[in-house]
PDB file of C-alpha atoms in Angstrom:
ATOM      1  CA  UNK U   1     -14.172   7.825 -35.977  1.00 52.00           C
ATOM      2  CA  UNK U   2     -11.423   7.504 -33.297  1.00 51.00           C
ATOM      3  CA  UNK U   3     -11.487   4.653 -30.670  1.00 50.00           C
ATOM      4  CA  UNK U   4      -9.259   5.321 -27.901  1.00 50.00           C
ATOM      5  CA  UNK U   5      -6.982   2.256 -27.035  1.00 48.00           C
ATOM      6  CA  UNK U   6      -5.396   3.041 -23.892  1.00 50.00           C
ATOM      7  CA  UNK U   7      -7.020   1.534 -20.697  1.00 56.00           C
ATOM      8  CA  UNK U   8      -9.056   4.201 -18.998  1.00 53.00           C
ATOM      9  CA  UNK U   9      -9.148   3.596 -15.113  1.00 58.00           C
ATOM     10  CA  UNK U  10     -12.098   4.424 -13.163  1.00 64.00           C
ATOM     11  CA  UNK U  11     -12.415   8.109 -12.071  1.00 72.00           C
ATOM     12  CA  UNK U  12     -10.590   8.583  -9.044  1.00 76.00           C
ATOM     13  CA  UNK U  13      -8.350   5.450  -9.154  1.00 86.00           C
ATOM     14  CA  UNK U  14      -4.688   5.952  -8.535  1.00 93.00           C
ATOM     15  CA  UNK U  15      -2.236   4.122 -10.135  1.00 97.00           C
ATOM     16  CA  UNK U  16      -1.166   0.599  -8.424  1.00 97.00           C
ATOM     17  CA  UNK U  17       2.483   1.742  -7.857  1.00 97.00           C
ATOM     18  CA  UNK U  18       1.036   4.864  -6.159  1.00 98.00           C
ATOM     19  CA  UNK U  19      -1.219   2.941  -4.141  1.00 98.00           C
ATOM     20  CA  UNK U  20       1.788   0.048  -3.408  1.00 98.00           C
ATOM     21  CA  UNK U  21       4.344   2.970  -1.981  1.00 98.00           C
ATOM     22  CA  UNK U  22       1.393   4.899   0.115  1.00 98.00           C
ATOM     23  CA  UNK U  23       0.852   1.880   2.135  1.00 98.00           C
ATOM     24  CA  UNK U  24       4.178   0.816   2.492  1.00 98.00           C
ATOM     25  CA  UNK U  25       4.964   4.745   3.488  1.00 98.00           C
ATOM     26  CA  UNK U  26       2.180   4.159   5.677  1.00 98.00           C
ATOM     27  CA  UNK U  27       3.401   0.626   7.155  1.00 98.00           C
ATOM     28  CA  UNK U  28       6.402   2.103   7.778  1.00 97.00           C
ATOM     29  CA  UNK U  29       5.032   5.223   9.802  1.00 97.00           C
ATOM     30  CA  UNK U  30       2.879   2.815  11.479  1.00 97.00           C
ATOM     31  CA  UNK U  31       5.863   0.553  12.658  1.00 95.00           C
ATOM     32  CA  UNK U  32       8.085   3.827  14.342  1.00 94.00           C
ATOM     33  CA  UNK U  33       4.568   4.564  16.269  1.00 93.00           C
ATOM     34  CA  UNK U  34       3.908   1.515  17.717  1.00 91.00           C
ATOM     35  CA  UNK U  35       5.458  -1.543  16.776  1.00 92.00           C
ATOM     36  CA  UNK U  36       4.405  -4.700  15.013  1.00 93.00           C
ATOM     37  CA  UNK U  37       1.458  -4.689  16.861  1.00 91.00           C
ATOM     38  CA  UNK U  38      -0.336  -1.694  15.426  1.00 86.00           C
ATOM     39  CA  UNK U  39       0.289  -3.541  11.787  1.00 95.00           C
ATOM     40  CA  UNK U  40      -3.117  -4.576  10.531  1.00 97.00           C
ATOM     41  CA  UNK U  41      -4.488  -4.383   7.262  1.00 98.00           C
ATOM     42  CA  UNK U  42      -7.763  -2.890   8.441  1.00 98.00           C
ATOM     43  CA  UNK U  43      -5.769   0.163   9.783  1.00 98.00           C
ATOM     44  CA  UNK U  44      -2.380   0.123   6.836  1.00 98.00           C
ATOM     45  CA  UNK U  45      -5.096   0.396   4.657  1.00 98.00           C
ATOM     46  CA  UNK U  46      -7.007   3.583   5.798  1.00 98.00           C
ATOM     47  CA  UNK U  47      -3.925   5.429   6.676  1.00 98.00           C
ATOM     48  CA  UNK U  48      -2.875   4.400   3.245  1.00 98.00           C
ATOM     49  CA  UNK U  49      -6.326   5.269   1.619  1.00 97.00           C
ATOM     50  CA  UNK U  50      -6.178   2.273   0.176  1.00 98.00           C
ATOM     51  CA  UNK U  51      -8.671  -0.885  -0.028  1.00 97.00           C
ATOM     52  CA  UNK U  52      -8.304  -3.619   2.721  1.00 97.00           C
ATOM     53  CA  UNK U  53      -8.580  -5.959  -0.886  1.00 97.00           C
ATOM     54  CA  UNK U  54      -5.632  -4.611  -2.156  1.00 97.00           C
ATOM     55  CA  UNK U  55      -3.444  -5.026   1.092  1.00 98.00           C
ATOM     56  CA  UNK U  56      -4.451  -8.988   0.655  1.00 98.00           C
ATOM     57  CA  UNK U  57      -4.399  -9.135  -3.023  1.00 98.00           C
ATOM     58  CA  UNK U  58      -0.127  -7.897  -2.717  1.00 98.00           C
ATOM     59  CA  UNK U  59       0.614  -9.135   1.213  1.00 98.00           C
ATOM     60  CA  UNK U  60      -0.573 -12.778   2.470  1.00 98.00           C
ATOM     61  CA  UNK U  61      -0.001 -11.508   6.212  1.00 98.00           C
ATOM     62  CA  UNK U  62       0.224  -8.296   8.040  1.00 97.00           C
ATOM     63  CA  UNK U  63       3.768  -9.118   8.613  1.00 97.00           C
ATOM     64  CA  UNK U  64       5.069  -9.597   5.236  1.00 98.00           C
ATOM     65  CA  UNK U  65       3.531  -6.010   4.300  1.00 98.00           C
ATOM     66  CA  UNK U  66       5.182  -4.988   7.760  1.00 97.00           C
ATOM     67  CA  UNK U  67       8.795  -6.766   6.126  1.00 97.00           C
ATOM     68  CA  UNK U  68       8.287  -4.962   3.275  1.00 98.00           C
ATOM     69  CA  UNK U  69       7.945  -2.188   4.143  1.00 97.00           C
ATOM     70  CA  UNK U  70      10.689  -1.856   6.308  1.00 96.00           C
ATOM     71  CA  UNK U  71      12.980  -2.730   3.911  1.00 96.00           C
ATOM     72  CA  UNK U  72      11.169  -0.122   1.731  1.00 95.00           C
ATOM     73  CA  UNK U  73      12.201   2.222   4.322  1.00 94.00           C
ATOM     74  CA  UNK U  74      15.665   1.662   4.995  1.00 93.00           C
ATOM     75  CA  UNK U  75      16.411   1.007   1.582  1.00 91.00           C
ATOM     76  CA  UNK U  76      19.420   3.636  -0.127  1.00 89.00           C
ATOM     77  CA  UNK U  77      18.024   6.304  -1.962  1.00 78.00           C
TER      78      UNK U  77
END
């Protein structure tokens, strides 16, 4: 009998640093549209396809994710 030891993730689920750079890609878009003030979790997270949860589980406010991610952005390749 084999048991499998790697952690299986739930169909569907990407992985966290996939999720992590789609909303900070997403942040980051969101900031050259409109400004800070289109920077809510509610709307990061469904551009991002990502759970408003996880946007409060890794950010405490809309402008630390917003801080983040533009130093994501600018950031040398």
């Amino acid at each position: 009998m084999t048991v499998e030891t790697a952690a299986r993730r739930g169909r569907g689920r990407r992985p966290a640093a996939e999720v992590r750079e789609a909303v900070l890609a997403a942040a980051a878009a969101m900031l050259l549209d409109g400004g800070m003030r289109d920077i809510t979790f509610e709307k990061v997270a469904a551009r991002a396809g990502a759970s408003k949860m996880t946007l409060y589980k890794w950010w405490p406010t809309p402008g630390a994710l917003a801080f983040d991610a533009y130093f994501a952005a600018t950031a040398p390749a």
